[in-house]
Amino acid sequence: MAKIKSTLDIKLDLSKPVEELTQVISAVISTQPARKKEILEGLDLAVGNALADIKFEEGNQEQQNDDGSGKVS
C-alpha cells in the first residue's frame, strides 16, 4: 500500500527566531488555506498559554524577592 505524506523539511536560523517562525507559519498556512483560522487559533492558544506561564513564573520570582518591606530587591 502506498503511503503519502505531506512534509515540510525546515532549517531555522536561530539568530532570527521570530522571522524564521513567521515564515514557517506562512508556509504551513499556504498549504492549508481552508484550515487557516483553525491553525492560527491553535497557535494563538499555544502562545497565550506559554506567555501566561512566563508571567506566572515572573510573579513567583517577584514574590520570592520581596522581603516584606514593600520593596522588591
Coordinates of N, CA and C in Angstrom, one line a residue:
M1 N 0.8 -1.2 0.0 CA 0.0 0.0 0.0 C 0.9 1.2 0.0
A2 N 0.5 2.2 -0.8 CA 1.3 3.4 -0.9 C 1.1 4.3 0.3
K3 N 2.1 4.9 0.8 CA 2.0 5.9 1.9 C 2.4 7.2 1.4
I4 N 1.5 8.2 1.5 CA 1.8 9.5 1.0 C 1.8 10.5 2.2
K5 N 2.9 11.2 2.3 CA 3.0 12.2 3.4 C 3.3 13.5 2.9
S6 N 2.6 14.5 3.5 CA 2.9 15.9 3.2 C 3.8 16.4 4.3
T7 N 5.1 16.6 3.9 CA 6.0 17.1 5.0 C 6.7 18.4 4.5
L8 N 7.2 19.0 5.5 CA 8.0 20.3 5.2 C 9.3 20.1 6.0
D9 N 10.4 20.0 5.3 CA 11.7 20.0 6.0 C 12.1 21.4 6.2
I10 N 12.5 21.7 7.5 CA 12.8 23.1 7.8 C 14.1 23.2 8.5
K11 N 14.9 24.2 8.1 CA 16.1 24.6 8.8 C 15.9 26.0 9.3
L12 N 16.0 26.3 10.6 CA 15.8 27.6 11.1 C 17.1 28.3 11.5
D13 N 17.2 29.6 11.2 CA 18.3 30.4 11.7 C 17.9 30.9 13.0
L14 N 18.4 30.3 14.1 CA 18.0 30.6 15.5 C 18.4 32.0 15.9
S15 N 19.3 32.7 15.1 CA 19.6 34.0 15.5 C 18.5 35.0 15.1
K16 N 17.5 34.5 14.3 CA 16.3 35.3 13.9 C 15.0 34.5 14.1
P17 N 14.7 34.1 15.4 CA 13.6 33.1 15.6 C 12.3 33.6 15.2
V18 N 12.0 34.9 15.4 CA 10.6 35.4 15.1 C 10.4 35.4 13.6
E19 N 11.4 35.9 12.8 CA 11.3 36.0 11.4 C 11.2 34.5 10.8
E20 N 12.0 33.7 11.3 CA 12.0 32.3 10.8 C 10.7 31.6 11.1
L21 N 10.2 31.7 12.3 CA 9.0 31.0 12.7 C 7.8 31.6 11.9
T22 N 7.8 32.9 11.7 CA 6.8 33.5 10.9 C 6.7 33.0 9.5
Q23 N 7.9 32.8 8.9 CA 7.9 32.2 7.6 C 7.4 30.7 7.5
V24 N 7.7 30.0 8.6 CA 7.2 28.6 8.7 C 5.7 28.6 8.8
I25 N 5.2 29.4 9.7 CA 3.7 29.5 9.8 C 3.1 29.9 8.5
S26 N 3.6 30.8 7.8 CA 3.1 31.2 6.5 C 3.1 30.1 5.5
A27 N 4.2 29.3 5.5 CA 4.4 28.2 4.6 C 3.3 27.1 4.9
V28 N 3.1 26.8 6.2 CA 2.1 25.8 6.6 C 0.7 26.3 6.2
I29 N 0.4 27.5 6.5 CA -1.0 28.1 6.1 C -1.2 28.1 4.6
S30 N -0.2 28.3 3.9 CA -0.3 28.4 2.4 C -0.7 27.0 1.8
T31 N -0.3 25.9 2.6 CA -0.7 24.6 2.1 C -2.1 24.1 2.6
Q32 N -2.6 24.9 3.6 CA -3.9 24.5 4.3 C -4.8 25.7 4.3
P33 N -5.1 26.4 3.2 CA -5.9 27.6 3.3 C -7.3 27.4 3.9
A34 N -7.9 26.3 3.8 CA -9.2 26.0 4.3 C -9.1 25.9 5.9
R35 N -7.9 25.6 6.4 CA -7.8 25.5 7.9 C -7.0 26.6 8.5
K36 N -6.9 27.7 7.7 CA -6.1 28.9 8.2 C -6.6 29.3 9.6
K37 N -7.9 29.5 9.8 CA -8.4 30.0 11.0 C -8.1 29.0 12.2
E38 N -8.3 27.7 11.9 CA -8.1 26.7 12.9 C -6.6 26.7 13.3
I39 N -5.7 26.8 12.4 CA -4.3 26.8 12.6 C -3.9 28.0 13.5
L40 N -4.3 29.1 13.1 CA -4.0 30.4 13.8 C -4.6 30.4 15.2
E41 N -5.8 29.9 15.3 CA -6.4 29.8 16.7 C -5.6 28.9 17.6
G42 N -5.2 27.8 17.0 CA -4.4 26.8 17.8 C -3.0 27.5 18.2
L43 N -2.4 28.2 17.3 CA -1.2 28.9 17.6 C -1.4 30.0 18.7
D44 N -2.5 30.7 18.5 CA -2.8 31.7 19.5 C -3.0 31.2 20.9
L45 N -3.7 30.0 21.0 CA -3.8 29.4 22.3 C -2.5 28.9 22.9
A46 N -1.7 28.3 22.0 CA -0.4 27.8 22.5 C 0.5 29.0 22.9
V47 N 0.6 30.1 22.2 CA 1.4 31.2 22.5 C 0.8 31.9 23.8
G48 N -0.5 32.0 23.9 CA -1.1 32.6 25.1 C -0.8 31.8 26.3
N49 N -0.9 30.5 26.2 CA -0.5 29.6 27.4 C 0.9 29.8 27.8
A50 N 1.8 29.8 26.8 CA 3.3 30.0 27.1 C 3.5 31.3 27.7
L51 N 2.9 32.4 27.3 CA 3.0 33.7 27.9 C 2.5 33.7 29.3
A52 N 1.3 33.1 29.5 CA 0.8 33.0 30.8 C 1.7 32.3 31.8
D53 N 2.3 31.2 31.3 CA 3.3 30.5 32.2 C 4.5 31.4 32.6
I54 N 5.0 32.2 31.6 CA 6.1 33.1 31.9 C 5.7 34.1 32.9
K55 N 4.5 34.7 32.7 CA 4.0 35.7 33.6 C 3.8 35.2 35.0
F56 N 3.3 33.9 35.1 CA 3.2 33.3 36.4 C 4.5 33.1 37.1
E57 N 5.5 32.6 36.3 CA 6.8 32.4 36.9 C 7.5 33.7 37.3
E58 N 7.3 34.8 36.5 CA 7.8 36.1 36.9 C 7.2 36.6 38.2
G59 N 5.9 36.4 38.3 CA 5.2 36.7 39.5 C 5.7 36.0 40.8
N60 N 5.9 34.7 40.6 CA 6.5 33.9 41.7 C 7.9 34.4 42.1
Q61 N 8.7 34.8 41.1 CA 10.1 35.3 41.4 C 10.0 36.6 42.1
E62 N 9.1 37.5 41.7 CA 8.9 38.8 42.4 C 8.5 38.6 43.9
Q63 N 7.6 37.6 44.1 CA 7.2 37.3 45.5 C 8.3 36.8 46.3
Q64 N 9.2 36.0 45.7 CA 10.3 35.4 46.5 C 11.4 36.5 46.8
N65 N 11.5 37.5 45.9 CA 12.4 38.6 46.1 C 11.9 39.7 47.0
D66 N 10.6 39.7 47.4 CA 10.0 40.7 48.2 C 10.4 40.3 49.7
D67 N 11.0 41.2 50.4 CA 11.4 40.9 51.8 C 10.4 41.3 52.8
G68 N 9.2 41.7 52.4 CA 8.2 42.1 53.3 C 8.1 43.5 53.6
S69 N 9.1 44.3 53.1 CA 9.1 45.7 53.4 C 8.3 46.5 52.4
G70 N 7.8 45.8 51.4 CA 7.1 46.5 50.4 C 8.0 46.9 49.2
K71 N 9.3 46.7 49.4 CA 10.2 46.9 48.3 C 10.7 45.6 47.7
V72 N 10.8 45.6 46.4 CA 11.3 44.5 45.7 C 12.8 44.6 45.5
S73 N 13.6 43.7 46.0 CA 15.0 43.8 45.9 C 15.5 43.3 44.6

